[in-house]
Coordinates of C-alpha atoms in Angstrom, one line a residue:
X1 CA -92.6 -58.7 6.5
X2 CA -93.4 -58.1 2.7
X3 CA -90.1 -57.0 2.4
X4 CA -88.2 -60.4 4.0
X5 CA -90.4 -62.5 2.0
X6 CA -89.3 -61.3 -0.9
X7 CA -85.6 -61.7 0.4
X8 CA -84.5 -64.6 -2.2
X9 CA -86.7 -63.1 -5.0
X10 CA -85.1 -59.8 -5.0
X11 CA -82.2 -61.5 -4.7
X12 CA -82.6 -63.4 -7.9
X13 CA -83.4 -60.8 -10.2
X14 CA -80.5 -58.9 -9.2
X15 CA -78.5 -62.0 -10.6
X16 CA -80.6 -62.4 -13.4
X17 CA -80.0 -58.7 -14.3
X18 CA -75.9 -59.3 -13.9
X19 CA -76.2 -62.4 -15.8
X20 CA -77.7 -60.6 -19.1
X21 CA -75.6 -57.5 -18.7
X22 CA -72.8 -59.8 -19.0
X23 CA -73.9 -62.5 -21.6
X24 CA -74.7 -59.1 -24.0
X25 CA -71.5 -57.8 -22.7
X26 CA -68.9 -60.0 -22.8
X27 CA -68.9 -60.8 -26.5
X28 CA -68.1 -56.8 -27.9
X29 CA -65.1 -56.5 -25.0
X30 CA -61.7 -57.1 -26.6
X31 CA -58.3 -57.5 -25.7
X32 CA -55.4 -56.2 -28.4
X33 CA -58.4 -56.9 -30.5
X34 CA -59.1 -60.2 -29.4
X35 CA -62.4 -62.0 -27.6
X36 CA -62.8 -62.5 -24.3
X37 CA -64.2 -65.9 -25.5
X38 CA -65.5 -66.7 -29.1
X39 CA -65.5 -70.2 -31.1
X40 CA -65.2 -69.0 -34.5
X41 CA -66.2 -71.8 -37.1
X42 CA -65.6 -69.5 -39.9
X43 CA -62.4 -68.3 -39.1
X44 CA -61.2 -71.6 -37.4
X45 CA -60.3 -70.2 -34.1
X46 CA -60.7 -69.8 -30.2
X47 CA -59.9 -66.5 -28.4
X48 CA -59.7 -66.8 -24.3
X49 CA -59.2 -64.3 -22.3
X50 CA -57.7 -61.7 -25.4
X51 CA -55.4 -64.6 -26.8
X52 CA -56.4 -66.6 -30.3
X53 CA -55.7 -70.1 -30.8
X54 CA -55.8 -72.0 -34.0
X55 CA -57.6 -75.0 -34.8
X56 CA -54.2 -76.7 -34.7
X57 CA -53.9 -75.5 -31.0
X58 CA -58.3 -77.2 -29.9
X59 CA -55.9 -79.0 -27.8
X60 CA -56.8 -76.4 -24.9
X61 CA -60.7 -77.2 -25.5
X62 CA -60.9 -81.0 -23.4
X63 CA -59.3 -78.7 -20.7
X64 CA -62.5 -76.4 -20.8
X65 CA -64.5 -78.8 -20.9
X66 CA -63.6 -80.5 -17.5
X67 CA -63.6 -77.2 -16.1
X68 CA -67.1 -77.1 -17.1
X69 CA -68.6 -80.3 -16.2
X70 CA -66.2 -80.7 -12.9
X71 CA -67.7 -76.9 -12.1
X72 CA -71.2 -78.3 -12.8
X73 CA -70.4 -81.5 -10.6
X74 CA -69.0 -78.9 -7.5
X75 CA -71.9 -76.7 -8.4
X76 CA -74.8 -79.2 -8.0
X77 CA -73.0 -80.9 -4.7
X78 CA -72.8 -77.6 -3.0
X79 CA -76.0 -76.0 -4.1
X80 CA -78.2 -78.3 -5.5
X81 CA -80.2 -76.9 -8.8
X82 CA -78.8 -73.2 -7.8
X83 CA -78.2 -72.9 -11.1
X84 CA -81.8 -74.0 -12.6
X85 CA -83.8 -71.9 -10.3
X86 CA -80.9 -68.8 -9.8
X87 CA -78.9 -68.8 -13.3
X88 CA -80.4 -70.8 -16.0
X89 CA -81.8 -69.2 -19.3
X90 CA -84.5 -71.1 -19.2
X91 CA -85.7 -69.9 -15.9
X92 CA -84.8 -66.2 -16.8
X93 CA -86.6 -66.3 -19.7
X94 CA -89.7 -67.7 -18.0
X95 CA -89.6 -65.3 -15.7
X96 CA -89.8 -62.5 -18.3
X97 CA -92.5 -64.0 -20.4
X98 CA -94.6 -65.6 -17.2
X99 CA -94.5 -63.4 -14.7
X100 CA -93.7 -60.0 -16.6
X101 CA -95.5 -60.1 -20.0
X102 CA -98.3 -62.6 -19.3
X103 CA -99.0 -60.9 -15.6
X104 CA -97.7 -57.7 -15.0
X105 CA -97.8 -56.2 -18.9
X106 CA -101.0 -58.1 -20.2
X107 CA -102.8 -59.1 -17.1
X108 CA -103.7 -62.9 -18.6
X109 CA -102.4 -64.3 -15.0
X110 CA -104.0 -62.7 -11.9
X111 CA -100.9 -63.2 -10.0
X112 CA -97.3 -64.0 -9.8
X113 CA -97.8 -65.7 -6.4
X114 CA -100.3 -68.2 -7.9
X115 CA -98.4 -70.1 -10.5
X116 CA -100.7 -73.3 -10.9
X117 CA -103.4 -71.1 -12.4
X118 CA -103.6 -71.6 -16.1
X119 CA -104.0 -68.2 -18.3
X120 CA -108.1 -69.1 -19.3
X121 CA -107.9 -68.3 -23.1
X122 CA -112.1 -69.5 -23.5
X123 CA -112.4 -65.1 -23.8
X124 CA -111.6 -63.7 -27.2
X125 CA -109.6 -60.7 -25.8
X126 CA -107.4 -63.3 -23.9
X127 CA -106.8 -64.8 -27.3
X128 CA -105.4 -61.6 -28.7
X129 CA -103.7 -60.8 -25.5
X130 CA -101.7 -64.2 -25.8
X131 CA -100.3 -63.8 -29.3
X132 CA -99.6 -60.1 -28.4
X133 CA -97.5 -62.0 -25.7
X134 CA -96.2 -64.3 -28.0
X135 CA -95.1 -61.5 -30.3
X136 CA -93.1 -59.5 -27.6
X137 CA -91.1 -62.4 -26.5
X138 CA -90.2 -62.9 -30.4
X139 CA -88.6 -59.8 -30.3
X140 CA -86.6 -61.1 -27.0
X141 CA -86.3 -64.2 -28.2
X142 CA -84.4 -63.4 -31.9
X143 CA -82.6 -60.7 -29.7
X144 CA -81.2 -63.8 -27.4
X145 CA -80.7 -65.8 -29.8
X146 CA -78.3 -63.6 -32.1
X147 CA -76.3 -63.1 -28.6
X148 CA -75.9 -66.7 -28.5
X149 CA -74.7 -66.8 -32.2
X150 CA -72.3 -64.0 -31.2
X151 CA -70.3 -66.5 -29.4
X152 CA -69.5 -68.2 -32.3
X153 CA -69.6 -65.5 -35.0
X154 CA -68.2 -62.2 -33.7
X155 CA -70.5 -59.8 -33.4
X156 CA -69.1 -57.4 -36.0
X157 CA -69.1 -59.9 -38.4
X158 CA -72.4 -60.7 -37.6
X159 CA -73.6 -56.9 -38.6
X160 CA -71.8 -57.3 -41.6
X161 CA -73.1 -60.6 -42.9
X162 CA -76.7 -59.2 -42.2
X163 CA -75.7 -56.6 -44.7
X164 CA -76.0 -59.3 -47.3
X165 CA -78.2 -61.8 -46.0
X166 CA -78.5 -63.7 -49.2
X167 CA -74.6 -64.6 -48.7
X168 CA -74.7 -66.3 -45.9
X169 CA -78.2 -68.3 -45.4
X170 CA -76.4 -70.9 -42.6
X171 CA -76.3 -68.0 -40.6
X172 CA -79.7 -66.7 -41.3
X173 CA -81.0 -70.4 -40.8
X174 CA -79.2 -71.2 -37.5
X175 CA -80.3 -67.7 -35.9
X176 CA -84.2 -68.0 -36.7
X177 CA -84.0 -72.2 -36.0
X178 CA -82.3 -71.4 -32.0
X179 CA -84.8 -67.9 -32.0
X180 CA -87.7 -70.5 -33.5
X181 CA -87.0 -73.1 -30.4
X182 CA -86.6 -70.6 -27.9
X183 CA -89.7 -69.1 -28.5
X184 CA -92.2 -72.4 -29.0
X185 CA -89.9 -73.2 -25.1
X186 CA -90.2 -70.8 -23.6
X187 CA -94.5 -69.8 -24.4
X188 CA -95.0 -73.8 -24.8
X189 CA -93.1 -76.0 -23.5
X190 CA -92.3 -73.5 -20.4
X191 CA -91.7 -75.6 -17.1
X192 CA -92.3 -78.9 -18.7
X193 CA -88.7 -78.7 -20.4
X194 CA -87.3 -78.5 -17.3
X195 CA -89.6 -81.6 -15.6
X196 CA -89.2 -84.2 -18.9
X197 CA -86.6 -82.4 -21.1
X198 CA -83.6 -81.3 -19.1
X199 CA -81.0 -84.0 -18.8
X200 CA -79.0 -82.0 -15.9
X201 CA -82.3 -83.2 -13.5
X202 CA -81.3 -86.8 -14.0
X203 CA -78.1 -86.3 -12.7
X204 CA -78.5 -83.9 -10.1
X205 CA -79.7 -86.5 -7.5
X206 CA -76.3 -88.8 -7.6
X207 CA -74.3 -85.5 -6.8
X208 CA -76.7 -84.3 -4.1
X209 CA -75.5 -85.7 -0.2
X210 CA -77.0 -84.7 3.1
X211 CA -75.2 -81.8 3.1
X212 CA -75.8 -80.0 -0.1
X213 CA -77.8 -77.0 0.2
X214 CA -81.7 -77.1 -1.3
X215 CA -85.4 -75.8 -0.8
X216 CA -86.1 -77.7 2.4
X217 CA -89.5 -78.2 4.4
X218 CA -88.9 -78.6 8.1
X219 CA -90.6 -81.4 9.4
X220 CA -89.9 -81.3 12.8
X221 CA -92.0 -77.7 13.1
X222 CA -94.2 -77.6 10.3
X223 CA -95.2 -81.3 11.1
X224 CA -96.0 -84.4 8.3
X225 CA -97.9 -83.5 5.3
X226 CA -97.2 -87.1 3.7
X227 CA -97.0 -90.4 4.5
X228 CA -93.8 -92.8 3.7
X229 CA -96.4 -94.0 1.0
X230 CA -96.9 -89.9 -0.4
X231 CA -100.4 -89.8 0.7
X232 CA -101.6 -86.2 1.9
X233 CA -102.4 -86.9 5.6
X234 CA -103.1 -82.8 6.1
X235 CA -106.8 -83.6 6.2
X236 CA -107.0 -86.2 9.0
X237 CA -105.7 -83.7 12.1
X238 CA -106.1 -86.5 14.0
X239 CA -103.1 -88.3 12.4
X240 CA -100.9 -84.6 12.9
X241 CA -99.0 -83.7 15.8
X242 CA -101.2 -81.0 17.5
X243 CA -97.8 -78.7 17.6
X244 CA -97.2 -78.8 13.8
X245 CA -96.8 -75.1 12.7
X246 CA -97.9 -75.4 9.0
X247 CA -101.5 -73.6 8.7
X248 CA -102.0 -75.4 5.3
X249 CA -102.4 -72.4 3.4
X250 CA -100.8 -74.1 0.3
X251 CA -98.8 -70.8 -0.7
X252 CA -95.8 -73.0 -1.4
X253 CA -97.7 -74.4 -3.4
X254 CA -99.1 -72.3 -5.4
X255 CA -95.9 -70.0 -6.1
X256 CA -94.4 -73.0 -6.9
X257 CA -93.7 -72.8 -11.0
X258 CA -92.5 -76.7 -11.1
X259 CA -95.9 -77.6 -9.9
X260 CA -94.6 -79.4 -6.8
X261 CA -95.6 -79.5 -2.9
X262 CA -92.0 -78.5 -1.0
X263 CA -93.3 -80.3 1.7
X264 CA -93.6 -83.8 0.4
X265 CA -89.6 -83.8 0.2
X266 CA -86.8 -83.7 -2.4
X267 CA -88.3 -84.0 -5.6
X268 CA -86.7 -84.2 -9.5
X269 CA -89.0 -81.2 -10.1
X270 CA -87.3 -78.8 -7.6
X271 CA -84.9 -76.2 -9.0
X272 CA -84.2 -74.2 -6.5
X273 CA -85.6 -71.5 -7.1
X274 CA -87.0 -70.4 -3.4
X275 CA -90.2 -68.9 -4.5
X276 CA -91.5 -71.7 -1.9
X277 CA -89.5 -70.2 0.5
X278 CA -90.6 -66.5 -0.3
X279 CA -94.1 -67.1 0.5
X280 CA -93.8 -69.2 3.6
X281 CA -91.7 -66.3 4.9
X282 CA -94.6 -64.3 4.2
X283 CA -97.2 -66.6 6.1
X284 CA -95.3 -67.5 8.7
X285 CA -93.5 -63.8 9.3
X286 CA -97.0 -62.8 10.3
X287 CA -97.4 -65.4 12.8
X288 CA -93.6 -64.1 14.1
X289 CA -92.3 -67.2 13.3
X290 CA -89.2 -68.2 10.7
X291 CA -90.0 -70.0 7.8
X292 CA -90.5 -73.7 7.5
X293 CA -89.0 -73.7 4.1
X294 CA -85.5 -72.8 4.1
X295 CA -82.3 -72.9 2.0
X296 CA -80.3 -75.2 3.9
X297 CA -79.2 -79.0 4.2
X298 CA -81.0 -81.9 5.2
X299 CA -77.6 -82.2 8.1
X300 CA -78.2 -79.1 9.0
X301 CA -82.0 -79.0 9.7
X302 CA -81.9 -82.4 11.3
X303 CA -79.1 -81.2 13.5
X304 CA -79.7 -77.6 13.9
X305 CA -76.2 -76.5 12.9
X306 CA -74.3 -75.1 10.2
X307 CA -73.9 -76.0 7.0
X308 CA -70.9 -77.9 6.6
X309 CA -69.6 -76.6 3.2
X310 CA -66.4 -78.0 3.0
X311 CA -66.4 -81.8 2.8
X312 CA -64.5 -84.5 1.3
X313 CA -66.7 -84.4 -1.9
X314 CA -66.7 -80.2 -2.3
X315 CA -63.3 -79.6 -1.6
X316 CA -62.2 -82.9 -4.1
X317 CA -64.1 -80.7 -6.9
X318 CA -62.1 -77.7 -6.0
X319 CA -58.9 -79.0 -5.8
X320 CA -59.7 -80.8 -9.2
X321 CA -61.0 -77.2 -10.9
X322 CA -57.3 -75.7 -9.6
X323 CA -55.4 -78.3 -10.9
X324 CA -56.9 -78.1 -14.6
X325 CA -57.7 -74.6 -14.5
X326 CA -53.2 -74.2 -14.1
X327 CA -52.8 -76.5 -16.7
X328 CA -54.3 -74.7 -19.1
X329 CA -53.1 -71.2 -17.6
X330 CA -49.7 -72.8 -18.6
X331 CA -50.4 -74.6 -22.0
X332 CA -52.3 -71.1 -22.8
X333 CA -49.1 -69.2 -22.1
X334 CA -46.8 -71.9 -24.4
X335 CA -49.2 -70.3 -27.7
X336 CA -46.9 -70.3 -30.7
X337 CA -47.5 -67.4 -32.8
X338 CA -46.1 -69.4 -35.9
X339 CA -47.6 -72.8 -37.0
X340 CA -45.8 -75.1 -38.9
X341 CA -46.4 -79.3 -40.7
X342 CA -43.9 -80.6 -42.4
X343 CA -44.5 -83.5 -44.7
X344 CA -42.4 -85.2 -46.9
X345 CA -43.8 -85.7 -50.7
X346 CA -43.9 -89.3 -52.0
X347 CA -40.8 -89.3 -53.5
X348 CA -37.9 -90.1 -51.5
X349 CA -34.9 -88.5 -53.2
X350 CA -33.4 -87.3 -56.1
X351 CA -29.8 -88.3 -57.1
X352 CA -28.3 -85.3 -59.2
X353 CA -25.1 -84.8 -61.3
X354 CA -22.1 -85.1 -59.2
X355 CA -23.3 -87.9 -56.5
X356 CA -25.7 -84.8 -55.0
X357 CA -28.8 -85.9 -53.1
X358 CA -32.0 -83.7 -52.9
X359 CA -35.1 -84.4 -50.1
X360 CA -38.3 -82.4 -51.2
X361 CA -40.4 -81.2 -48.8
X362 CA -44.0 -79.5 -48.4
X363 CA -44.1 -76.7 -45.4
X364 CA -47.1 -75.2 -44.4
X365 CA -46.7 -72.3 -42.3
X366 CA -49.4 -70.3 -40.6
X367 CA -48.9 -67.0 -39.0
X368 CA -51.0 -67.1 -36.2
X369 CA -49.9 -63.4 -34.7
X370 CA -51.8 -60.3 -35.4
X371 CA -48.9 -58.8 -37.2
X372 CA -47.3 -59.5 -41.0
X373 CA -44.0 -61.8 -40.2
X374 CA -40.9 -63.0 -42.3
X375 CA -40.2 -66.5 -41.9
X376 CA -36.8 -68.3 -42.5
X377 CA -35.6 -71.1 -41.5
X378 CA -32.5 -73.6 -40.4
X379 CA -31.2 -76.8 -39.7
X380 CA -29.9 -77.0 -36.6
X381 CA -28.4 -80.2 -35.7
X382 CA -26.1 -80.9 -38.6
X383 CA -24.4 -78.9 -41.3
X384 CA -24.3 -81.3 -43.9
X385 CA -27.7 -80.7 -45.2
X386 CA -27.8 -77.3 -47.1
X387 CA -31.1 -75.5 -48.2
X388 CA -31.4 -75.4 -51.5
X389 CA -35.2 -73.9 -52.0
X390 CA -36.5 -71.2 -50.9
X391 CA -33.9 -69.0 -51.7
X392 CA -35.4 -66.2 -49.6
X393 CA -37.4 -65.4 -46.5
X394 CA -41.0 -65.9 -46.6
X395 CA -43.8 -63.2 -46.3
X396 CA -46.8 -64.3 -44.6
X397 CA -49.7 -61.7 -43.6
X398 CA -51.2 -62.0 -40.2
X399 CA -53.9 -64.9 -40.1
X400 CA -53.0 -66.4 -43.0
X401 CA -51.3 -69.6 -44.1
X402 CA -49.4 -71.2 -46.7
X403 CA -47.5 -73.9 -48.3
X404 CA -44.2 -73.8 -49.4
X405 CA -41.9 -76.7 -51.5
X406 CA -38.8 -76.6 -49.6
X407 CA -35.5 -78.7 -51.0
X408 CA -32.8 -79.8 -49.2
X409 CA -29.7 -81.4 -50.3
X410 CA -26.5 -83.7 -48.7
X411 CA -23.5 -81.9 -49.1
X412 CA -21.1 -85.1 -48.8
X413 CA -21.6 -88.2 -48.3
X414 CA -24.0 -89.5 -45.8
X415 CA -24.8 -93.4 -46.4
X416 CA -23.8 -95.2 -43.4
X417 CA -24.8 -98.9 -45.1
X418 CA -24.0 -99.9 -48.4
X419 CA -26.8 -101.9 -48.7
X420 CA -29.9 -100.2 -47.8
X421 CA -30.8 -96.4 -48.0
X422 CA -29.7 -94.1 -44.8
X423 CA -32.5 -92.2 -42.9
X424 CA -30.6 -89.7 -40.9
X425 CA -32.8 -87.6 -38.6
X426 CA -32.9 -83.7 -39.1
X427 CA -34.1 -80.8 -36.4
X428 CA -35.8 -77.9 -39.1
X429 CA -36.1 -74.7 -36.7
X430 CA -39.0 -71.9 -38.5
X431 CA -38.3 -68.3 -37.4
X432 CA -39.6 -65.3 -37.9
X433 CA -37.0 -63.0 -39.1
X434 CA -38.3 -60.1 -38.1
X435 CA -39.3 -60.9 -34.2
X436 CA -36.7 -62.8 -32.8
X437 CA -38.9 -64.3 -30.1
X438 CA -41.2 -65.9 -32.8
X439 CA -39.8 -69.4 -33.5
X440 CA -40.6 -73.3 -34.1
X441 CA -38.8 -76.2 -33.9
X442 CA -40.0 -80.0 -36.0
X443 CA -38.3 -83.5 -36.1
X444 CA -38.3 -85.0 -39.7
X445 CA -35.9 -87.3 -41.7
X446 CA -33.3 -87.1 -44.9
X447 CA -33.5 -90.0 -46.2
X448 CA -30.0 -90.8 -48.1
X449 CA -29.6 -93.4 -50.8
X450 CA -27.1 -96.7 -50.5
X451 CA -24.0 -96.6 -52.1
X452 CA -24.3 -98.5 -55.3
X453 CA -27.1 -96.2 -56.2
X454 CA -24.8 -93.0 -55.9
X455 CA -22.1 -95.2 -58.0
X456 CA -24.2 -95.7 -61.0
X457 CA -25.0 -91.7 -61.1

């Protein structure tokens, strides 16, 4: 029976153990020497899934975003707080300081099963034992924190900067301020940031409906613990059904690291985490009967059937997460390797000798490929407009940009009212004229002078 109690818990540090493999992981794999996923500040860019997108190109980011707080929405609806008590850093790290260093390494709690006992730190080897404790999760705690950093400054540039620390203090300062918080959270603040702090607990219950999947006390067998008012009625038997199951051994509530009783209902406090569950598995496994706390729905306990998974609300969510989740599969696959602004410099013309009319322009191009390119470029939906500056192709290196003062010039006349000045539109197309496939296309305007201008020249 040991072993089925410990069913969800074994359970949970198997996905704790895949979640850290992968959150150290995932920021040193590379594709064509691209991130998986990395918001670089520094270098002004986002890499997804191998492919770099300029700053120009954040347009992509709102699209993460729903995916991320629609995925929360379907998340919470199906599951409830699965991810507070099964995926959260802050309960991982808990875990690891509470019921690793403080119990099993250092012995200052007697037990993991008993939660609501305090560490007693009145003894002066207790004292020592704590900041010991305190130490060891510092090393964890910078160690996490520069992981965090890594998704925002690449982990090889990291190294580097560390090199020369005195180079780059905003680094230095933002990786001991998250390791600083972290560590007063986590030894401090532990549960309570999740009871006061966390705003995804005032949310959770306008998602939740009788269907979604939570730590759930079965009335019906274990019998009323509660009144409607929340008064404890377990000591008056008298008010109890004589077939309730529940021995009142108070495991549940002891494991509990929220500080809650499971069996007084839903509560803000609850986040999933099924240690409840664990140790009610235990009790009542002895007695050869299931647990009274399960993982299930209030539907399905009520009605003794299955959970009903996909509803209107879960499969809305899902359709939602496919529909976004395409669009930016398609808008990811439209990247332009070349970036290119055109803007027009405060002067409108320039008549020269001989009736000829000049446009100046300022192009900044940006090669956003991983390669050197040559860029050229064209008009391409008239031929009366000549380019007159730059006289060759552009270099540009790989990553960088630059600006470039590009002239263009009527090659007859193009005044289509004598009395005002002509603004004919132009279609500039920016190629790369080594790579074919590279190429850009921009709307802009010539603007032509009227005709008595051009007759006093």
């Amino acid at each position: 029976m040991e072993m089925l109690a410990r069913i969800y818990r074994k359970k949970r540090y198997l996905v704790y153990f895949i979640i850290t493999i992968i959150s150290i992981g995932l920021p040193f794999i590379t594709i064509n020497g691209n991130h998986i996923f990395l918001l670089s500040f520094d270098h002004m860019e986002l890499h997804l899934m191998g492919v770099v997108f300029n700053v120009q190109e954040f347009y992509l980011l709102p699209f993460l975003l729903i995916i991320l707080f629609v995925g929360i929405f379907f998340m919470t609806t199906l599951g409830g707080r699965v991810w507070c008590g099964w995926s959260c850093p802050q309960t991982i790290f808990r875990v690891i300081y509470r019921d690793l260093i403080e119990t099993k390494l250092l012995g200052l709690r007697k037990k993991i099963s008993n939660k609501q006992e305090k560490p007693k730190f009145n003894i002066f080897s207790n004292d020592i034992k704590k900041i010991v404790g305190i130490l060891i999760f510092s090393i964890i705690g910078l160690s996490a924190s520069a992981v965090f950093l890594f998704y925002f400054v690449p982990p090889e540039d990291f190294f580097t900067y560390l090199a020369s620390p005195l180079d780059h203090k905003i680094l230095l300062v933002f990786w001991f301020c998250i390791a600083a918080f972290l560590i007063f959270d986590i030894t401090f603040i532990a549960e309570n940031f999740c009871i006061y702090m966390c705003p995804y607990a005032r949310v959770q219950s306008v998602l939740y409906d009788d269907d979604t999947i939570m730590a759930i006390y079965d009335e019906k067998r274990g019998g009323h613990i509660y009144d409607p008012n929340g008064n404890k009625i377990l000591q008056a038997p008298k008010k109890r059904d004589v077939n309730a199951e529940c021995i009142a051994c108070e495991k549940c509530v002891q494991v509990c690291p929220t500080h809650i009783d499971i069996r007084k209902g839903m509560q803000l406090e609850c986040i999933n985490c099924l240690e409840c569950a664990d140790a009610c598995t235990a009790v009542m496994g002895k007695l050869g009967k299931p647990s009274l706390v399960q993982w299930s729905s209030p539907n399905s306990i009520e009605t003794k059937t299955k959970v009903k998974y996909f509803r209107f609300r879960t499969i809305g969510y899902m359709v939602v997460l496919v529909l976004v989740f395409i669009i930016l599969l398609i808008m990811g696959g439209e990247k332009e390797k070349m970036l290119l602004n055109i803007t027009r410099t405060t002067e409108l013309y320039e008549i020269k000798s001989g009736g000829k009319v000049d446009n100046d322009y300022i192009f900044l191009f940006q090669n956003t490929d991983k390669k050197d390119h040559l860029y050229s470029f064209r008009i391409t939906n008239t031929d009366d407009i000549e380019i007159i500056r730059p006289y060759k192709d552009i270099l540009l290196r790989a990553g960088n940009k630059m600006k470039v003062v590009v002239i263009l010039r009527a090659k007859k006349s193009m005044g289509e009212n004598t009395n005002t000045d002509a603004t004919i539109p132009i279609i500039v197309e920016a190629f790369a004229s080594d790579d074919p496939k590279i190429k850009v296309e921009r709307k802009t305007v010539f603007v032509y002078p009227r005709e008595d201008l051009l007759k006093d020249k």
